[in-house]
mmCIF file of N, CA, C and O in Angstrom:
data_model
loop_
_atom_site.group_PDB
_atom_site.id
_atom_site.type_symbol
_atom_site.label_atom_id
_atom_site.label_comp_id
_atom_site.label_asym_id
_atom_site.label_seq_id
_atom_site.Cartn_x
_atom_site.Cartn_y
_atom_site.Cartn_z
ATOM 1 N N MET A 13 -0.031 -36.200 -54.238
ATOM 2 C CA MET A 13 -0.271 -35.617 -52.946
ATOM 3 C C MET A 13 0.444 -34.265 -52.880
ATOM 4 O O MET A 13 1.576 -34.150 -53.310
ATOM 5 N N THR A 14 -0.205 -33.266 -52.338
ATOM 6 C CA THR A 14 0.385 -31.928 -52.287
ATOM 7 C C THR A 14 1.154 -31.726 -50.991
ATOM 8 O O THR A 14 0.862 -32.348 -49.966
ATOM 9 N N GLU A 15 2.113 -30.848 -51.071
ATOM 10 C CA GLU A 15 2.924 -30.509 -49.891
ATOM 11 C C GLU A 15 2.089 -29.675 -48.917
ATOM 12 O O GLU A 15 1.279 -28.839 -49.345
ATOM 13 N N PRO A 16 2.248 -29.862 -47.605
ATOM 14 C CA PRO A 16 1.516 -29.018 -46.639
ATOM 15 C C PRO A 16 2.053 -27.584 -46.678
ATOM 16 O O PRO A 16 3.233 -27.350 -46.955
ATOM 17 N N LEU A 17 1.169 -26.642 -46.432
ATOM 18 C CA LEU A 17 1.570 -25.243 -46.398
ATOM 19 C C LEU A 17 2.375 -24.959 -45.137
ATOM 20 O O LEU A 17 2.023 -25.412 -44.052
ATOM 21 N N VAL A 18 3.424 -24.195 -45.278
ATOM 22 C CA VAL A 18 4.285 -23.837 -44.155
ATOM 23 C C VAL A 18 4.334 -22.323 -44.070
ATOM 24 O O VAL A 18 4.619 -21.646 -45.067
ATOM 25 N N PHE A 19 4.020 -21.782 -42.902
ATOM 26 C CA PHE A 19 4.057 -20.350 -42.676
ATOM 27 C C PHE A 19 5.101 -20.048 -41.609
ATOM 28 O O PHE A 19 5.158 -20.733 -40.585
ATOM 29 N N THR A 20 5.880 -19.028 -41.824
ATOM 30 C CA THR A 20 6.845 -18.620 -40.796
ATOM 31 C C THR A 20 6.123 -17.783 -39.756
ATOM 32 O O THR A 20 5.218 -17.016 -40.075
ATOM 33 N N TYR A 21 6.534 -17.950 -38.519
ATOM 34 C CA TYR A 21 5.920 -17.208 -37.415
ATOM 35 C C TYR A 21 6.688 -15.921 -37.203
ATOM 36 O O TYR A 21 7.873 -15.936 -36.903
ATOM 37 N N ARG A 22 5.991 -14.811 -37.373
ATOM 38 C CA ARG A 22 6.595 -13.498 -37.147
ATOM 39 C C ARG A 22 5.690 -12.707 -36.214
ATOM 40 O O ARG A 22 4.626 -12.250 -36.614
ATOM 41 N N HIS A 23 6.108 -12.574 -34.980
ATOM 42 C CA HIS A 23 5.328 -11.798 -34.029
ATOM 43 C C HIS A 23 5.724 -10.326 -34.124
ATOM 44 O O HIS A 23 6.849 -9.994 -34.494
ATOM 45 N N LYS A 24 4.766 -9.480 -33.802
ATOM 46 C CA LYS A 24 5.042 -8.049 -33.806
ATOM 47 C C LYS A 24 5.453 -7.634 -32.402
ATOM 48 O O LYS A 24 4.818 -8.001 -31.419
ATOM 49 N N ALA A 25 6.501 -6.861 -32.324
ATOM 50 C CA ALA A 25 7.030 -6.442 -31.030
ATOM 51 C C ALA A 25 6.009 -5.614 -30.251
ATOM 52 O O ALA A 25 5.936 -5.700 -29.028
ATOM 53 N N SER A 26 5.209 -4.830 -30.957
ATOM 54 C CA SER A 26 4.228 -3.991 -30.266
ATOM 55 C C SER A 26 3.166 -4.839 -29.576
ATOM 56 O O SER A 26 2.742 -4.533 -28.462
ATOM 57 N N ARG A 27 2.735 -5.913 -30.219
ATOM 58 C CA ARG A 27 1.725 -6.782 -29.601
ATOM 59 C C ARG A 27 2.294 -7.521 -28.395
ATOM 60 O O ARG A 27 1.612 -7.704 -27.394
ATOM 61 N N VAL A 28 3.528 -7.951 -28.493
ATOM 62 C CA VAL A 28 4.175 -8.625 -27.369
ATOM 63 C C VAL A 28 4.304 -7.653 -26.204
ATOM 64 O O VAL A 28 4.029 -8.000 -25.048
ATOM 65 N N PHE A 29 4.701 -6.419 -26.484
ATOM 66 C CA PHE A 29 4.829 -5.403 -25.442
ATOM 67 C C PHE A 29 3.483 -5.113 -24.786
ATOM 68 O O PHE A 29 3.393 -5.002 -23.558
ATOM 69 N N LEU A 30 2.419 -4.995 -25.587
ATOM 70 C CA LEU A 30 1.090 -4.752 -25.027
ATOM 71 C C LEU A 30 0.621 -5.929 -24.165
ATOM 72 O O LEU A 30 0.005 -5.731 -23.116
ATOM 73 N N ALA A 31 0.914 -7.147 -24.592
ATOM 74 C CA ALA A 31 0.530 -8.319 -23.798
ATOM 75 C C ALA A 31 1.276 -8.338 -22.471
ATOM 76 O O ALA A 31 0.693 -8.637 -21.418
ATOM 77 N N ILE A 32 2.578 -8.013 -22.501
ATOM 78 C CA ILE A 32 3.357 -7.966 -21.262
ATOM 79 C C ILE A 32 2.808 -6.899 -20.328
ATOM 80 O O ILE A 32 2.677 -7.117 -19.124
ATOM 81 N N CYS A 33 2.465 -5.740 -20.878
ATOM 82 C CA CYS A 33 1.890 -4.663 -20.054
ATOM 83 C C CYS A 33 0.546 -5.067 -19.466
ATOM 84 O O CYS A 33 0.272 -4.817 -18.287
ATOM 85 N N PHE A 34 -0.299 -5.702 -20.271
ATOM 86 C CA PHE A 34 -1.630 -6.105 -19.803
ATOM 87 C C PHE A 34 -1.532 -7.121 -18.669
ATOM 88 O O PHE A 34 -2.138 -6.951 -17.606
ATOM 89 N N PHE A 35 -0.762 -8.193 -18.890
ATOM 90 C CA PHE A 35 -0.669 -9.225 -17.861
ATOM 91 C C PHE A 35 0.116 -8.731 -16.644
ATOM 92 O O PHE A 35 -0.147 -9.164 -15.521
ATOM 93 N N GLY A 36 1.053 -7.825 -16.845
ATOM 94 C CA GLY A 36 1.751 -7.216 -15.713
ATOM 95 C C GLY A 36 0.810 -6.374 -14.871
ATOM 96 O O GLY A 36 0.864 -6.400 -13.636
ATOM 97 N N ALA A 37 -0.067 -5.616 -15.540
ATOM 98 C CA ALA A 37 -1.054 -4.809 -14.815
ATOM 99 C C ALA A 37 -2.034 -5.707 -14.063
ATOM 100 O O ALA A 37 -2.409 -5.409 -12.921
ATOM 101 N N CYS A 38 -2.454 -6.797 -14.696
ATOM 102 C CA CYS A 38 -3.358 -7.741 -14.020
ATOM 103 C C CYS A 38 -2.688 -8.356 -12.796
ATOM 104 O O CYS A 38 -3.311 -8.467 -11.731
ATOM 105 N N ALA A 39 -1.419 -8.748 -12.936
ATOM 106 C CA ALA A 39 -0.698 -9.330 -11.806
ATOM 107 C C ALA A 39 -0.536 -8.312 -10.686
ATOM 108 O O ALA A 39 -0.692 -8.641 -9.509
ATOM 109 N N GLY A 40 -0.238 -7.069 -11.042
ATOM 110 C CA GLY A 40 -0.104 -6.018 -10.033
ATOM 111 C C GLY A 40 -1.412 -5.748 -9.314
ATOM 112 O O GLY A 40 -1.441 -5.598 -8.089
ATOM 113 N N PHE A 41 -2.504 -5.674 -10.068
ATOM 114 C CA PHE A 41 -3.812 -5.429 -9.462
ATOM 115 C C PHE A 41 -4.208 -6.567 -8.530
ATOM 116 O O PHE A 41 -4.679 -6.333 -7.410
ATOM 117 N N LEU A 42 -4.016 -7.816 -8.975
ATOM 118 C CA LEU A 42 -4.379 -8.950 -8.134
ATOM 119 C C LEU A 42 -3.480 -9.060 -6.916
ATOM 120 O O LEU A 42 -3.933 -9.439 -5.832
ATOM 121 N N GLY A 43 -2.199 -8.722 -7.061
ATOM 122 C CA GLY A 43 -1.298 -8.710 -5.910
ATOM 123 C C GLY A 43 -1.706 -7.649 -4.894
ATOM 124 O O GLY A 43 -1.695 -7.896 -3.683
ATOM 125 N N TYR A 44 -2.072 -6.474 -5.381
ATOM 126 C CA TYR A 44 -2.548 -5.407 -4.496
ATOM 127 C C TYR A 44 -3.835 -5.843 -3.790
ATOM 128 O O TYR A 44 -3.996 -5.615 -2.586
ATOM 129 N N THR A 45 -4.729 -6.473 -4.539
ATOM 130 C CA THR A 45 -5.981 -6.948 -3.942
ATOM 131 C C THR A 45 -5.710 -8.008 -2.887
ATOM 132 O O THR A 45 -6.358 -8.022 -1.835
ATOM 133 N N ALA A 46 -4.743 -8.896 -3.141
ATOM 134 C CA ALA A 46 -4.412 -9.942 -2.165
ATOM 135 C C ALA A 46 -3.815 -9.336 -0.897
ATOM 136 O O ALA A 46 -4.104 -9.798 0.211
ATOM 137 N N LEU A 47 -2.987 -8.304 -1.052
ATOM 138 C CA LEU A 47 -2.376 -7.679 0.126
ATOM 139 C C LEU A 47 -3.395 -6.976 1.016
ATOM 140 O O LEU A 47 -3.245 -6.935 2.225
ATOM 141 N N HIS A 48 -4.422 -6.398 0.415
ATOM 142 C CA HIS A 48 -5.383 -5.592 1.156
ATOM 143 C C HIS A 48 -6.744 -6.281 1.299
ATOM 144 O O HIS A 48 -7.744 -5.621 1.568
ATOM 145 N N ASN A 49 -6.786 -7.594 1.131
ATOM 146 C CA ASN A 49 -8.055 -8.318 1.197
ATOM 147 C C ASN A 49 -8.494 -8.511 2.644
ATOM 148 O O ASN A 49 -7.723 -8.943 3.489
ATOM 149 N N ASP A 50 -9.753 -8.189 2.928
ATOM 150 C CA ASP A 50 -10.337 -8.456 4.239
ATOM 151 C C ASP A 50 -11.747 -9.040 4.113
ATOM 152 O O ASP A 50 -12.468 -9.137 5.086
ATOM 153 N N ARG A 51 -12.110 -9.428 2.896
ATOM 154 C CA ARG A 51 -13.437 -9.988 2.657
ATOM 155 C C ARG A 51 -13.322 -11.303 1.910
ATOM 156 O O ARG A 51 -12.303 -11.616 1.325
ATOM 157 N N GLY A 52 -14.404 -12.030 1.894
ATOM 158 C CA GLY A 52 -14.464 -13.278 1.149
ATOM 159 C C GLY A 52 -14.708 -13.018 -0.325
ATOM 160 O O GLY A 52 -14.728 -11.877 -0.790
ATOM 161 N N LEU A 53 -14.896 -14.087 -1.063
ATOM 162 C CA LEU A 53 -15.094 -13.991 -2.503
ATOM 163 C C LEU A 53 -16.123 -15.022 -2.919
ATOM 164 O O LEU A 53 -16.091 -16.165 -2.471
ATOM 165 N N ILE A 54 -17.071 -14.617 -3.760
ATOM 166 C CA ILE A 54 -18.078 -15.528 -4.303
ATOM 167 C C ILE A 54 -17.934 -15.504 -5.822
ATOM 168 O O ILE A 54 -18.030 -14.449 -6.447
ATOM 169 N N LEU A 55 -17.693 -16.663 -6.421
ATOM 170 C CA LEU A 55 -17.546 -16.774 -7.870
ATOM 171 C C LEU A 55 -18.824 -17.343 -8.476
ATOM 172 O O LEU A 55 -19.171 -18.501 -8.238
ATOM 173 N N ASN A 56 -19.509 -16.541 -9.259
ATOM 174 C CA ASN A 56 -20.719 -16.962 -9.990
ATOM 175 C C ASN A 56 -21.786 -17.580 -9.091
ATOM 176 O O ASN A 56 -22.518 -18.468 -9.515
ATOM 177 N N HIS A 57 -21.859 -17.145 -7.859
ATOM 178 C CA HIS A 57 -22.834 -17.649 -6.884
ATOM 179 C C HIS A 57 -22.745 -19.165 -6.719
ATOM 180 O O HIS A 57 -23.713 -19.802 -6.346
ATOM 181 N N VAL A 58 -21.581 -19.743 -7.015
ATOM 182 C CA VAL A 58 -21.398 -21.187 -6.910
ATOM 183 C C VAL A 58 -20.304 -21.523 -5.906
ATOM 184 O O VAL A 58 -20.486 -22.370 -5.036
ATOM 185 N N ILE A 59 -19.158 -20.861 -6.026
ATOM 186 C CA ILE A 59 -18.014 -21.141 -5.171
ATOM 187 C C ILE A 59 -17.838 -19.983 -4.202
ATOM 188 O O ILE A 59 -17.764 -18.820 -4.627
ATOM 189 N N GLU A 60 -17.785 -20.287 -2.921
ATOM 190 C CA GLU A 60 -17.617 -19.258 -1.897
ATOM 191 C C GLU A 60 -16.290 -19.470 -1.178
ATOM 192 O O GLU A 60 -15.965 -20.582 -0.782
ATOM 193 N N PHE A 61 -15.524 -18.391 -1.041
ATOM 194 C CA PHE A 61 -14.249 -18.422 -0.333
ATOM 195 C C PHE A 61 -14.335 -17.548 0.901
ATOM 196 O O PHE A 61 -14.883 -16.444 0.855
ATOM 197 N N GLU A 62 -13.780 -18.025 2.004
ATOM 198 C CA GLU A 62 -13.630 -17.197 3.194
ATOM 199 C C GLU A 62 -12.462 -16.238 2.953
ATOM 200 O O GLU A 62 -11.694 -16.413 2.001
ATOM 201 N N PRO A 63 -12.292 -15.208 3.781
ATOM 202 C CA PRO A 63 -11.238 -14.216 3.521
ATOM 203 C C PRO A 63 -9.839 -14.802 3.341
ATOM 204 O O PRO A 63 -9.106 -14.386 2.452
ATOM 205 N N GLY A 64 -9.451 -15.777 4.151
ATOM 206 C CA GLY A 64 -8.129 -16.375 4.012
ATOM 207 C C GLY A 64 -7.968 -17.123 2.696
ATOM 208 O O GLY A 64 -6.941 -17.030 2.019
ATOM 209 N N ASN A 65 -8.987 -17.860 2.321
ATOM 210 C CA ASN A 65 -8.940 -18.599 1.062
ATOM 211 C C ASN A 65 -9.037 -17.675 -0.134
ATOM 212 O O ASN A 65 -8.453 -17.955 -1.190
ATOM 213 N N ALA A 66 -9.778 -16.582 -0.003
ATOM 214 C CA ALA A 66 -9.862 -15.607 -1.085
ATOM 215 C C ALA A 66 -8.506 -14.957 -1.325
ATOM 216 O O ALA A 66 -8.111 -14.717 -2.471
ATOM 217 N N THR A 67 -7.758 -14.698 -0.253
ATOM 218 C CA THR A 67 -6.416 -14.133 -0.397
ATOM 219 C C THR A 67 -5.501 -15.101 -1.141
ATOM 220 O O THR A 67 -4.751 -14.692 -2.037
ATOM 221 N N ILE A 68 -5.578 -16.379 -0.812
ATOM 222 C CA ILE A 68 -4.786 -17.386 -1.521
ATOM 223 C C ILE A 68 -5.183 -17.429 -2.995
ATOM 224 O O ILE A 68 -4.330 -17.506 -3.886
ATOM 225 N N PHE A 69 -6.475 -17.362 -3.274
ATOM 226 C CA PHE A 69 -6.960 -17.352 -4.655
ATOM 227 C C PHE A 69 -6.389 -16.162 -5.419
ATOM 228 O O PHE A 69 -5.923 -16.312 -6.558
ATOM 229 N N TYR A 70 -6.397 -14.973 -4.790
ATOM 230 C CA TYR A 70 -5.855 -13.790 -5.465
ATOM 231 C C TYR A 70 -4.356 -13.946 -5.717
ATOM 232 O O TYR A 70 -3.861 -13.543 -6.779
ATOM 233 N N TRP A 71 -3.599 -14.501 -4.769
ATOM 234 C CA TRP A 71 -2.168 -14.709 -4.961
ATOM 235 C C TRP A 71 -1.902 -15.686 -6.095
ATOM 236 O O TRP A 71 -0.986 -15.487 -6.907
ATOM 237 N N VAL A 72 -2.691 -16.749 -6.168
ATOM 238 C CA VAL A 72 -2.518 -17.730 -7.241
ATOM 239 C C VAL A 72 -2.811 -17.093 -8.599
ATOM 240 O O VAL A 72 -2.067 -17.289 -9.569
ATOM 241 N N MET A 73 -3.881 -16.307 -8.677
ATOM 242 C CA MET A 73 -4.202 -15.628 -9.930
ATOM 243 C C MET A 73 -3.132 -14.619 -10.318
ATOM 244 O O MET A 73 -2.795 -14.476 -11.502
ATOM 245 N N ALA A 74 -2.568 -13.921 -9.328
ATOM 246 C CA ALA A 74 -1.497 -12.980 -9.610
ATOM 247 C C ALA A 74 -0.268 -13.700 -10.134
ATOM 248 O O ALA A 74 0.398 -13.234 -11.075
ATOM 249 N N ALA A 75 0.045 -14.865 -9.561
ATOM 250 C CA ALA A 75 1.183 -15.648 -10.034
ATOM 251 C C ALA A 75 0.964 -16.148 -11.453
ATOM 252 O O ALA A 75 1.875 -16.128 -12.277
ATOM 253 N N ILE A 76 -0.251 -16.590 -11.755
ATOM 254 C CA ILE A 76 -0.555 -17.059 -13.107
ATOM 255 C C ILE A 76 -0.416 -15.916 -14.110
ATOM 256 O O ILE A 76 0.154 -16.092 -15.185
ATOM 257 N N CYS A 77 -0.918 -14.737 -13.762
ATOM 258 C CA CYS A 77 -0.776 -13.591 -14.665
ATOM 259 C C CYS A 77 0.681 -13.181 -14.806
ATOM 260 O O CYS A 77 1.108 -12.741 -15.871
ATOM 261 N N GLY A 78 1.454 -13.316 -13.752
ATOM 262 C CA GLY A 78 2.869 -12.948 -13.798
ATOM 263 C C GLY A 78 3.700 -13.890 -14.650
ATOM 264 O O GLY A 78 4.713 -13.493 -15.218
ATOM 265 N N VAL A 79 3.263 -15.125 -14.737
ATOM 266 C CA VAL A 79 4.012 -16.093 -15.536
ATOM 267 C C VAL A 79 3.713 -15.864 -16.992
ATOM 268 O O VAL A 79 4.530 -15.882 -17.858
#
């Protein structure tokens, strides 16, 4: 029986930095959208949110991107 292959995990700092910037920008955009929301939201013509629920949805998405 052969030994399983083992690879060391080496992340590149530049990719980690770009990911942090991307998700930070997404969180900022969604937070801004939640603060200034006055309309509802329709997702794929299936799920409809009223303005209050759409604001909650944007805040939840911003929190997920921030984490």
